[in-house]
Amino acid sequence: PSTVTYIADSTFESCKRFEFVCFFLRILTTIGSVLFSNCTRLRTLQIHPFVNTIGEFAFENCKTLELIQFLPK
């Protein structure tokens, strides 16, 4: 939804489905800790510039993660 400002800790932990994720909501400011930890297929992540906090271990053990791209304003 367009009102999401925070994605909670561990929301997608150990998810096996995502290869590409784009956080494009301008209202989103915080990505929680351990958010994508152990996501074995995640390769690319795009983050809007209004995200100002990324929690600890958000991408821990994401061994296939090749690119984290911060999008322009």
Coordinates of N, CA and C in Angstrom, one line a residue:
P1 N 0.8 -1.2 0.0 CA 0.0 0.0 0.0 C 0.9 1.3 0.0
S2 N 0.3 2.3 -0.4 CA 1.0 3.6 -0.5 C 1.3 4.3 0.8
T3 N 0.9 3.7 1.9 CA 1.1 4.2 3.2 C 2.2 3.5 4.0
V4 N 2.9 2.6 3.4 CA 3.9 1.8 4.1 C 5.2 2.7 4.2
T5 N 5.6 2.9 5.5 CA 6.9 3.6 5.7 C 8.0 2.7 6.2
Y6 N 7.6 1.5 6.7 CA 8.6 0.6 7.3 C 8.2 -0.8 7.0
I7 N 9.3 -1.5 6.6 CA 9.1 -3.0 6.4 C 9.7 -3.7 7.6
A8 N 8.9 -4.4 8.3 CA 9.3 -5.0 9.6 C 10.5 -6.0 9.5
D9 N 11.2 -6.1 10.6 CA 12.3 -7.1 10.7 C 11.8 -8.5 10.3
S10 N 12.7 -9.2 9.6 CA 12.5 -10.6 9.2 C 11.4 -10.8 8.3
T11 N 10.8 -9.8 7.7 CA 9.6 -10.0 6.8 C 9.8 -11.0 5.7
F12 N 10.9 -11.0 5.0 CA 11.2 -11.9 3.9 C 12.3 -12.8 4.2
E13 N 12.6 -13.0 5.5 CA 13.8 -13.9 5.8 C 13.6 -15.3 5.3
S14 N 14.6 -15.8 4.7 CA 14.6 -17.2 4.1 C 13.7 -17.4 3.0
C15 N 13.2 -16.3 2.4 CA 12.3 -16.4 1.2 C 13.1 -17.0 0.0
K16 N 12.5 -17.9 -0.7 CA 13.2 -18.6 -1.8 C 12.7 -18.1 -3.2
R17 N 11.8 -17.1 -3.2 CA 11.1 -16.7 -4.4 C 11.7 -15.5 -5.1
F18 N 12.2 -14.5 -4.4 CA 12.6 -13.3 -5.0 C 13.9 -13.4 -5.6
E19 N 14.0 -12.9 -6.9 CA 15.3 -12.7 -7.6 C 15.6 -11.2 -7.7
F20 N 14.5 -10.4 -7.8 CA 14.6 -9.0 -8.0 C 13.6 -8.3 -7.1
V21 N 14.0 -7.2 -6.4 CA 13.1 -6.5 -5.5 C 13.4 -5.0 -5.8
C22 N 12.4 -4.2 -5.9 CA 12.5 -2.8 -6.1 C 11.6 -2.1 -5.1
F23 N 12.2 -1.3 -4.2 CA 11.4 -0.5 -3.2 C 11.3 0.9 -3.8
F24 N 10.2 1.2 -4.4 CA 10.0 2.4 -5.2 C 9.1 3.4 -4.5
L25 N 8.4 3.0 -3.4 CA 7.5 3.9 -2.7 C 8.3 5.1 -2.0
R26 N 8.0 6.3 -2.4 CA 8.7 7.5 -1.8 C 8.4 7.6 -0.3
I27 N 7.4 7.0 0.2 CA 7.1 7.1 1.6 C 7.9 6.1 2.4
L28 N 8.4 5.1 1.8 CA 9.2 4.1 2.6 C 10.5 4.7 3.0
T29 N 10.8 4.6 4.3 CA 12.0 5.2 4.9 C 12.9 4.2 5.6
T30 N 12.3 3.1 6.0 CA 13.1 2.1 6.8 C 12.9 0.7 6.3
I31 N 14.0 0.0 6.2 CA 14.0 -1.4 5.9 C 14.6 -2.1 7.1
G32 N 13.8 -3.1 7.6 CA 14.1 -3.7 8.9 C 15.3 -4.6 8.9
S33 N 15.7 -5.0 10.1 CA 16.8 -5.9 10.3 C 16.5 -7.3 9.8
V34 N 17.4 -8.0 9.3 CA 17.3 -9.4 8.9 C 16.2 -9.5 7.8
L35 N 15.9 -8.5 7.1 CA 14.8 -8.4 6.2 C 14.8 -9.5 5.1
F36 N 16.0 -9.6 4.4 CA 16.2 -10.6 3.4 C 17.2 -11.7 3.8
S37 N 17.5 -11.8 5.0 CA 18.5 -12.7 5.4 C 18.2 -14.2 4.9
N38 N 19.2 -14.8 4.4 CA 19.1 -16.2 3.9 C 18.2 -16.3 2.7
C39 N 18.0 -15.3 2.0 CA 17.2 -15.4 0.7 C 18.2 -15.9 -0.4
T40 N 18.0 -17.1 -0.8 CA 19.0 -17.8 -1.6 C 18.9 -17.4 -3.1
R41 N 17.8 -16.8 -3.5 CA 17.7 -16.4 -5.0 C 17.8 -15.0 -5.3
L42 N 17.9 -14.1 -4.3 CA 17.9 -12.7 -4.5 C 19.2 -12.3 -5.2
R43 N 19.0 -11.6 -6.3 CA 20.2 -11.2 -7.1 C 20.3 -9.6 -7.2
T44 N 19.2 -8.9 -7.3 CA 19.2 -7.5 -7.5 C 18.2 -6.8 -6.6
L45 N 18.6 -5.7 -6.0 CA 17.8 -4.9 -5.1 C 17.9 -3.5 -5.5
Q46 N 16.8 -2.8 -5.7 CA 16.7 -1.4 -6.0 C 16.0 -0.7 -4.9
I47 N 16.7 0.4 -4.4 CA 16.1 1.1 -3.3 C 16.0 2.6 -3.6
H48 N 14.8 3.1 -3.3 CA 14.5 4.6 -3.6 C 15.4 5.4 -2.6
P49 N 15.8 6.6 -3.0 CA 16.7 7.4 -2.2 C 16.1 7.9 -0.8
F50 N 14.8 7.8 -0.7 CA 14.2 8.2 0.6 C 14.3 7.2 1.7
V51 N 14.8 6.0 1.4 CA 15.1 5.0 2.5 C 16.4 5.5 3.2
N52 N 16.2 5.8 4.5 CA 17.4 6.3 5.2 C 17.9 5.4 6.3
T53 N 17.2 4.3 6.5 CA 17.7 3.3 7.5 C 17.5 1.9 6.9
I54 N 18.6 1.2 7.0 CA 18.6 -0.3 6.6 C 19.1 -1.0 7.8
G55 N 18.3 -1.9 8.4 CA 18.6 -2.6 9.6 C 19.8 -3.5 9.5
E56 N 20.3 -3.9 10.7 CA 21.4 -4.8 10.7 C 21.1 -6.2 10.1
F57 N 22.1 -6.7 9.4 CA 22.0 -8.1 8.8 C 20.8 -8.2 7.8
A58 N 20.4 -7.1 7.2 CA 19.3 -7.1 6.3 C 19.5 -8.1 5.1
F59 N 20.8 -8.2 4.8 CA 21.1 -9.1 3.6 C 22.1 -10.2 4.0
E60 N 22.1 -10.6 5.2 CA 23.0 -11.6 5.7 C 22.8 -12.9 4.9
N61 N 23.9 -13.5 4.5 CA 23.8 -14.8 3.8 C 23.0 -14.8 2.5
C62 N 22.9 -13.6 1.9 CA 22.3 -13.5 0.5 C 23.5 -13.7 -0.5
K63 N 23.8 -15.0 -0.7 CA 25.0 -15.3 -1.4 C 24.9 -15.1 -2.9
T64 N 23.7 -14.9 -3.4 CA 23.5 -14.7 -4.9 C 23.3 -13.2 -5.1
L65 N 23.3 -12.3 -4.1 CA 23.1 -10.9 -4.3 C 24.3 -10.3 -5.0
E66 N 24.0 -9.7 -6.2 CA 25.0 -9.1 -7.0 C 25.0 -7.6 -7.0
L67 N 23.8 -7.0 -6.9 CA 23.7 -5.6 -7.0 C 22.7 -5.0 -6.1
I68 N 23.1 -4.0 -5.4 CA 22.2 -3.1 -4.6 C 22.3 -1.7 -5.2
Q69 N 21.2 -1.3 -5.8 CA 21.2 0.0 -6.6 C 20.3 1.0 -5.9
F70 N 20.9 2.2 -5.5 CA 20.2 3.2 -5.0 C 19.7 4.1 -6.1
L71 N 18.4 4.2 -6.3 CA 17.8 5.0 -7.4 C 17.9 6.5 -7.2
P72 N 18.0 7.2 -8.3 CA 18.1 8.7 -8.2 C 16.8 9.3 -7.7
K73 N 16.8 10.5 -7.2 CA 15.6 11.2 -6.7 C 14.8 11.6 -7.9

